């Protein structure tokens, strides 16, 4: 997930031929991230699959279950996550500008430690450049 998300974020800084539209950004990001996502998923799946040859029943089950989990996670990451990323970028990005990890952690940090007031957190939200 992080590989594709990072490539998608990097695509906005590329030249106009790549960063010009959502389709070109997505195509560039997907092409850039697909091979590394496949390589990491296959090696992890095979490592867990190797546990299937263990004589210990618990380790065998652990390996088989987690091998399938990594495989199906890869399927979801190459199908569902890109679709969700495009929907977010096209429809939700400007509707939910406050929903970023940085701003949410700033609000939580202020509430937990008491070192920042809620007014200071609101200023952080207002100062954020949403464009």
Coordinates of N, CA, C and O in Angstrom, one line a residue:
X1 N 0.8 -1.2 0.0 CA 0.0 0.0 0.0 C 0.9 1.2 0.0 O 0.6 2.2 -0.8
X2 N 1.9 1.3 0.8 CA 2.7 2.5 1.0 C 3.5 2.7 -0.3 O 3.8 3.9 -0.6
X3 N 3.9 1.7 -1.0 CA 4.7 1.9 -2.2 C 3.8 2.6 -3.3 O 4.2 3.5 -3.9
X4 N 2.6 2.1 -3.5 CA 1.7 2.7 -4.4 C 1.3 4.1 -4.0 O 1.3 5.1 -4.8
X5 N 1.0 4.3 -2.8 CA 0.6 5.7 -2.3 C 1.8 6.6 -2.4 O 1.6 7.8 -2.8
X6 N 3.0 6.2 -2.1 CA 4.2 7.1 -2.3 C 4.4 7.4 -3.8 O 4.7 8.6 -4.1
X7 N 4.3 6.4 -4.6 CA 4.4 6.7 -6.1 C 3.4 7.6 -6.6 O 3.6 8.5 -7.4
X8 N 2.2 7.5 -6.1 CA 1.1 8.4 -6.5 C 1.3 9.8 -6.0 O 1.1 10.8 -6.7
X9 N 1.9 10.0 -4.8 CA 2.2 11.3 -4.3 C 3.4 11.9 -5.1 O 3.4 13.1 -5.4
X10 N 4.3 11.1 -5.5 CA 5.5 11.6 -6.3 C 5.0 12.0 -7.6 O 5.6 12.9 -8.2
X11 N 4.0 11.4 -8.2 CA 3.5 11.7 -9.5 C 3.0 13.1 -9.7 O 3.1 13.7 -10.7
X12 N 2.6 13.7 -8.6 CA 2.1 15.1 -8.6 C 3.3 16.1 -8.8 O 3.1 17.2 -9.2
X13 N 4.5 15.7 -8.6 CA 5.7 16.5 -8.7 C 6.4 16.3 -10.0 O 7.4 17.0 -10.3
X14 N 5.9 15.4 -10.8 CA 6.5 15.1 -12.1 C 6.1 16.2 -13.2 O 5.3 17.0 -12.9
X15 N 6.7 16.1 -14.4 CA 6.4 17.0 -15.4 C 4.9 17.0 -15.8 O 4.2 16.0 -15.4
X16 N 4.4 17.9 -16.6 CA 3.0 18.1 -16.9 C 2.5 16.8 -17.6 O 1.3 16.5 -17.5
X17 N 3.3 16.1 -18.4 CA 2.8 15.0 -19.1 C 2.3 13.9 -18.1 O 1.5 13.1 -18.5
X18 N 2.9 13.8 -16.9 CA 2.5 12.8 -15.9 C 1.5 13.4 -14.9 O 0.5 12.8 -14.6
X19 N 1.8 14.6 -14.4 CA 1.0 15.2 -13.4 C -0.2 15.9 -13.9 O -1.0 16.5 -13.2
X20 N -0.4 15.9 -15.2 CA -1.5 16.7 -15.8 C -2.9 16.2 -15.5 O -3.8 17.0 -15.4
X21 N -3.1 14.9 -15.4 CA -4.5 14.4 -15.2 C -4.4 13.2 -14.2 O -3.3 12.6 -14.0
X22 N -5.5 12.9 -13.6 CA -5.6 11.8 -12.7 C -5.2 10.5 -13.3 O -4.6 9.6 -12.8
X23 N -5.7 10.3 -14.6 CA -5.4 9.1 -15.3 C -3.9 8.9 -15.5 O -3.4 7.8 -15.3
X24 N -3.2 9.9 -16.0 CA -1.8 9.7 -16.2 C -1.0 9.6 -14.9 O 0.0 8.8 -14.9
X25 N -1.4 10.3 -13.9 CA -0.8 10.1 -12.6 C -0.9 8.7 -12.1 O 0.0 8.1 -11.6
X26 N -2.2 8.2 -12.2 CA -2.4 6.8 -11.7 C -1.6 5.8 -12.6 O -1.1 4.9 -12.0
X27 N -1.7 5.9 -13.9 CA -1.0 5.0 -14.7 C 0.5 5.0 -14.4 O 1.2 3.9 -14.3
X28 N 1.1 6.1 -14.2 CA 2.6 6.2 -13.9 C 2.9 5.6 -12.6 O 3.8 4.8 -12.4
X29 N 2.0 5.9 -11.6 CA 2.2 5.3 -10.2 C 2.1 3.8 -10.2 O 2.9 3.1 -9.6
X30 N 1.0 3.4 -10.9 CA 0.8 1.9 -10.9 C 1.9 1.2 -11.6 O 2.3 0.1 -11.1
X31 N 2.3 1.7 -12.7 CA 3.4 1.0 -13.4 C 4.7 1.0 -12.6 O 5.4 0.0 -12.5
X32 N 4.9 2.1 -11.9 CA 6.2 2.2 -11.1 C 6.1 1.3 -9.9 O 7.1 0.7 -9.5
X33 N 5.0 1.1 -9.2 CA 4.9 0.4 -8.0 C 4.5 -1.1 -8.2 O 4.8 -1.9 -7.3
X34 N 4.0 -1.5 -9.3 CA 3.5 -2.8 -9.5 C 4.5 -3.9 -9.3 O 4.3 -4.9 -8.6
X35 N 5.7 -3.7 -9.9 CA 6.7 -4.8 -9.8 C 7.3 -4.9 -8.4 O 7.5 -6.1 -7.9
X36 N 7.5 -3.8 -7.7 CA 8.0 -4.0 -6.3 C 6.9 -4.6 -5.4 O 7.2 -5.4 -4.5
X37 N 5.6 -4.2 -5.6 CA 4.6 -4.8 -4.8 C 4.5 -6.3 -5.1 O 4.3 -7.1 -4.1
X38 N 4.6 -6.7 -6.3 CA 4.5 -8.1 -6.7 C 5.7 -8.9 -6.1 O 5.5 -10.0 -5.5
X39 N 6.9 -8.3 -6.2 CA 8.1 -9.0 -5.6 C 8.0 -9.2 -4.1 O 8.3 -10.3 -3.6
X40 N 7.6 -8.2 -3.4 CA 7.5 -8.3 -1.9 C 6.4 -9.3 -1.5 O 6.6 -10.1 -0.6
X41 N 5.3 -9.3 -2.2 CA 4.2 -10.2 -1.9 C 4.5 -11.6 -2.2 O 4.2 -12.5 -1.4
X42 N 5.2 -11.8 -3.4 CA 5.5 -13.2 -3.7 C 6.6 -13.8 -2.7 O 6.4 -14.9 -2.3
X43 N 7.6 -13.0 -2.4 CA 8.6 -13.6 -1.5 C 8.0 -13.8 -0.1 O 8.3 -14.8 0.5
X44 N 7.1 -12.9 0.4 CA 6.5 -13.1 1.7 C 5.6 -14.4 1.6 O 5.5 -15.2 2.6
X45 N 4.8 -14.5 0.6 CA 3.9 -15.6 0.4 C 4.7 -16.9 0.4 O 4.3 -17.9 1.0
X46 N 5.8 -17.0 -0.3 CA 6.6 -18.2 -0.4 C 7.2 -18.5 0.9 O 7.4 -19.7 1.3
X47 N 7.6 -17.5 1.6 CA 8.2 -17.7 3.0 C 7.2 -18.4 3.9 O 7.5 -19.3 4.6
X48 N 6.0 -17.8 3.9 CA 5.0 -18.4 4.7 C 4.6 -19.8 4.2 O 4.3 -20.7 4.9
X49 N 4.6 -20.0 2.9 CA 4.2 -21.2 2.3 C 5.3 -22.3 2.6 O 4.9 -23.5 2.7
X50 N 6.5 -21.9 2.8 CA 7.5 -22.9 3.3 C 7.2 -23.5 4.6 O 7.6 -24.6 4.9
X51 N 6.5 -22.8 5.4 CA 6.1 -23.4 6.7 C 5.1 -24.6 6.5 O 4.9 -25.3 7.5
X52 N 4.5 -24.7 5.4 CA 3.6 -25.8 5.1 C 4.2 -27.1 5.2 O 3.6 -28.2 5.3
X53 N 5.5 -27.2 5.1 CA 6.3 -28.4 5.1 C 6.8 -28.8 6.5 O 7.5 -29.7 6.6
X54 N 6.4 -28.0 7.5 CA 6.9 -28.3 8.8 C 6.1 -29.5 9.4 O 5.0 -29.8 9.0
X55 N 6.8 -30.2 10.3 CA 6.2 -31.3 10.9 C 5.3 -30.9 12.0 O 4.4 -31.7 12.4
X56 N 5.5 -29.7 12.5 CA 4.6 -29.2 13.6 C 3.4 -28.6 13.0 O 3.4 -27.7 12.2
X57 N 2.2 -29.2 13.5 CA 0.9 -28.9 12.9 C 0.6 -27.4 13.0 O 0.1 -26.8 12.1
X58 N 0.9 -26.8 14.2 CA 0.6 -25.4 14.4 C 1.3 -24.4 13.4 O 0.8 -23.5 12.9
X59 N 2.6 -24.7 13.2 CA 3.4 -23.9 12.3 C 2.9 -24.1 10.9 O 2.9 -23.2 10.1
X60 N 2.6 -25.4 10.5 CA 2.1 -25.6 9.2 C 0.8 -24.8 8.9 O 0.7 -24.2 7.9
X61 N -0.1 -24.8 9.9 CA -1.4 -24.0 9.7 C -1.1 -22.5 9.6 O -1.7 -21.8 8.8
X62 N -0.2 -22.1 10.5 CA 0.2 -20.7 10.5 C 0.7 -20.3 9.1 O 0.3 -19.2 8.6
X63 N 1.6 -21.1 8.6 CA 2.2 -20.7 7.3 C 1.2 -20.7 6.1 O 1.2 -19.8 5.3
X64 N 0.3 -21.7 6.1 CA -0.7 -21.8 5.1 C -1.7 -20.6 5.1 O -2.0 -20.0 4.1
X65 N -2.2 -20.4 6.3 CA -3.2 -19.3 6.5 C -2.5 -18.0 6.1 O -3.1 -17.2 5.4
X66 N -1.4 -17.7 6.6 CA -0.7 -16.4 6.3 C -0.2 -16.3 4.9 O -0.2 -15.2 4.3
X67 N 0.1 -17.4 4.3 CA 0.5 -17.4 2.9 C -0.7 -17.0 2.0 O -0.6 -16.1 1.1
X68 N -1.9 -17.6 2.3 CA -3.1 -17.2 1.6 C -3.5 -15.7 1.9 O -4.0 -15.0 1.0
X69 N -3.3 -15.3 3.2 CA -3.6 -13.9 3.5 C -2.8 -12.9 2.7 O -3.3 -12.0 2.2
X70 N -1.5 -13.2 2.6 CA -0.6 -12.3 1.8 C -1.1 -12.3 0.4 O -1.1 -11.2 -0.3
X71 N -1.4 -13.4 -0.2 CA -1.8 -13.5 -1.6 C -3.1 -12.7 -1.8 O -3.2 -11.9 -2.7
X72 N -4.1 -12.9 -0.9 CA -5.4 -12.2 -1.1 C -5.2 -10.7 -0.8 O -5.9 -9.8 -1.4
X73 N -4.3 -10.4 0.1 CA -4.0 -9.0 0.4 C -3.4 -8.3 -0.9 O -3.8 -7.2 -1.2
X74 N -2.5 -9.0 -1.6 CA -2.0 -8.5 -2.8 C -3.1 -8.2 -3.8 O -3.1 -7.2 -4.5
X75 N -4.0 -9.2 -3.9 CA -5.1 -9.0 -4.9 C -5.9 -7.7 -4.5 O -6.3 -6.9 -5.4
X76 N -6.2 -7.5 -3.3 CA -6.9 -6.3 -2.9 C -6.1 -5.0 -3.1 O -6.7 -4.0 -3.4
X77 N -4.8 -5.1 -2.8 CA -4.0 -3.9 -3.0 C -3.9 -3.5 -4.5 O -3.7 -2.3 -4.8
X78 N -3.9 -4.5 -5.4 CA -3.8 -4.1 -6.8 C -5.2 -3.8 -7.4 O -5.2 -3.3 -8.6
X79 N -6.3 -4.1 -6.7 CA -7.6 -3.8 -7.3 C -8.3 -2.8 -6.5 O -8.7 -1.7 -7.0
X80 N -8.6 -3.0 -5.2 CA -9.5 -2.2 -4.4 C -8.8 -0.9 -4.0 O -9.4 0.2 -4.1
X81 N -7.5 -1.0 -3.5 CA -6.8 0.2 -3.1 C -6.7 1.3 -4.2 O -6.9 2.5 -3.9
X82 N -6.2 0.9 -5.4 CA -6.2 2.0 -6.4 C -7.5 2.6 -6.7 O -7.6 3.8 -7.0
X83 N -8.6 1.8 -6.7 CA -9.9 2.4 -6.9 C -10.2 3.4 -5.8 O -10.8 4.5 -6.1
X84 N -10.0 3.0 -4.6 CA -10.2 3.9 -3.4 C -9.4 5.1 -3.5 O -9.8 6.2 -3.2
X85 N -8.2 5.0 -3.9 CA -7.3 6.1 -4.1 C -7.8 7.1 -5.1 O -7.8 8.3 -4.9
X86 N -8.3 6.6 -6.3 CA -8.8 7.5 -7.3 C -10.1 8.1 -6.8 O -10.3 9.3 -7.1
X87 N -11.0 7.4 -6.1 CA -12.2 8.0 -5.6 C -11.8 9.1 -4.6 O -12.4 10.2 -4.7
X88 N -10.9 8.9 -3.8 CA -10.5 9.9 -2.8 C -10.0 11.1 -3.5 O -10.3 12.3 -3.2
X89 N -9.1 10.9 -4.5 CA -8.4 12.0 -5.2 C -9.4 12.8 -6.0 O -9.3 14.0 -6.1
X90 N -10.4 12.2 -6.6 CA -11.4 12.8 -7.4 C -12.5 13.5 -6.7 O -13.0 14.5 -7.0
X91 N -13.0 12.8 -5.6 CA -14.3 13.2 -5.0 C -14.1 13.7 -3.5 O -14.9 14.5 -3.1
X92 N -13.2 13.1 -2.8 CA -13.2 13.4 -1.4 C -12.0 14.3 -0.9 O -12.1 14.7 0.3
X93 N -11.1 14.5 -1.7 CA -9.9 15.2 -1.3 C -10.2 16.6 -0.7 O -9.6 17.0 0.3
X94 N -11.1 17.3 -1.3 CA -11.4 18.7 -0.9 C -12.6 18.7 0.0 O -12.9 19.7 0.6
X95 N -13.3 17.6 0.1 CA -14.5 17.5 1.0 C -14.0 17.3 2.4 O -14.7 17.7 3.4
X96 N -12.9 16.5 2.6 CA -12.4 16.1 3.9 C -11.0 16.6 4.1 O -10.1 15.8 4.4
X97 N -10.7 17.9 4.1 CA -9.4 18.4 4.2 C -8.8 18.2 5.5 O -7.6 18.2 5.7
X98 N -9.6 18.1 6.6 CA -9.1 17.9 7.9 C -8.7 16.5 8.2 O -8.1 16.2 9.2
X99 N -9.0 15.6 7.3 CA -8.8 14.1 7.6 C -7.4 13.7 7.0 O -7.3 13.0 6.0
X100 N -6.3 14.2 7.6 CA -5.0 13.8 7.3 C -4.3 13.3 8.5 O -4.6 13.8 9.6
X101 N -3.3 12.4 8.4 CA -2.7 11.9 9.6 C -2.0 13.0 10.4 O -2.0 13.0 11.7
X102 N -1.4 14.0 9.8 CA -0.8 15.1 10.5 C -1.7 15.9 11.4 O -1.5 16.2 12.5
X103 N -2.9 16.3 10.8 CA -3.8 17.1 11.5 C -4.5 16.3 12.6 O -4.8 16.8 13.7
X104 N -4.8 15.0 12.3 CA -5.5 14.2 13.3 C -4.5 13.9 14.5 O -4.9 14.0 15.7
X105 N -3.3 13.7 14.2 CA -2.3 13.5 15.3 C -2.1 14.8 16.1 O -1.9 14.8 17.3
X106 N -2.1 15.9 15.4 CA -2.0 17.2 16.2 C -3.2 17.4 17.1 O -3.0 17.8 18.2
X107 N -4.3 17.0 16.7 CA -5.5 17.2 17.6 C -5.4 16.2 18.7 O -5.7 16.6 19.9
X108 N -5.0 15.0 18.4 CA -4.9 14.0 19.5 C -3.8 14.4 20.5 O -3.9 14.2 21.7
X109 N -2.7 14.9 20.0 CA -1.6 15.3 20.8 C -2.0 16.4 21.8 O -1.7 16.4 23.0
X110 N -2.7 17.3 21.3 CA -3.2 18.4 22.1 C -4.2 17.9 23.2 O -4.2 18.4 24.3
X111 N -5.0 17.0 22.8 CA -6.0 16.5 23.8 C -5.4 15.6 24.8 O -5.8 15.6 26.0
X112 N -4.4 14.8 24.4 CA -3.8 13.9 25.4 C -2.8 14.6 26.3 O -2.9 14.4 27.5
X113 N -1.9 15.4 25.8 CA -0.9 16.0 26.7 C -1.3 17.2 27.3 O -0.8 17.7 28.3
X114 N -2.3 17.9 26.7 CA -2.7 19.2 27.3 C -1.8 20.3 26.9 O -1.9 21.4 27.4
X115 N -0.7 20.1 26.2 CA 0.2 21.1 25.9 C -0.3 22.1 24.8 O 0.2 23.2 24.6
X116 N -1.2 21.6 24.0 CA -1.8 22.5 22.9 C -3.3 22.6 23.2 O -3.9 21.6 23.5
X117 N -3.7 23.8 23.1 CA -5.2 24.0 23.3 C -5.9 23.6 22.0 O -5.3 23.5 20.9
X118 N -7.2 23.5 22.1 CA -7.9 23.2 20.9 C -7.9 24.4 19.9 O -8.0 24.2 18.7
X119 N -7.8 25.6 20.4 CA -7.6 26.8 19.5 C -6.4 26.7 18.7 O -6.4 27.0 17.5
X120 N -5.3 26.2 19.3 CA -4.0 26.1 18.6 C -4.2 25.0 17.5 O -3.7 25.1 16.4
X121 N -4.9 23.9 17.8 CA -5.1 22.9 16.8 C -6.0 23.4 15.7 O -5.8 23.1 14.5
X122 N -7.0 24.2 16.0 CA -7.8 24.8 15.0 C -7.0 25.7 14.1 O -7.3 25.8 12.9
X123 N -6.0 26.4 14.6 CA -5.2 27.3 13.8 C -4.3 26.5 12.9 O -4.1 26.8 11.7
X124 N -3.9 25.3 13.3 CA -3.1 24.4 12.5 C -4.0 24.0 11.3 O -3.5 24.0 10.1
X125 N -5.2 23.7 11.5 CA -6.1 23.3 10.5 C -6.4 24.4 9.5 O -6.4 24.3 8.3
X126 N -6.5 25.7 10.0 CA -6.8 26.8 9.2 C -5.5 27.2 8.4 O -5.6 27.7 7.2
X127 N -4.3 27.0 8.9 CA -3.1 27.4 8.2 C -2.7 26.4 7.1 O -2.0 26.7 6.2
X128 N -3.3 25.2 7.2 CA -2.9 24.2 6.2 C -3.4 24.6 4.8 O -4.5 25.1 4.6
X129 N -2.5 24.5 3.8 CA -2.8 24.9 2.4 C -3.5 23.7 1.8 O -2.9 22.7 1.6
X130 N -4.8 23.9 1.4 CA -5.5 22.7 0.9 C -5.4 22.7 -0.6 O -5.9 21.7 -1.2
X131 N -4.9 23.6 -1.3 CA -4.9 23.6 -2.8 C -3.8 22.8 -3.3 O -2.9 22.3 -2.7

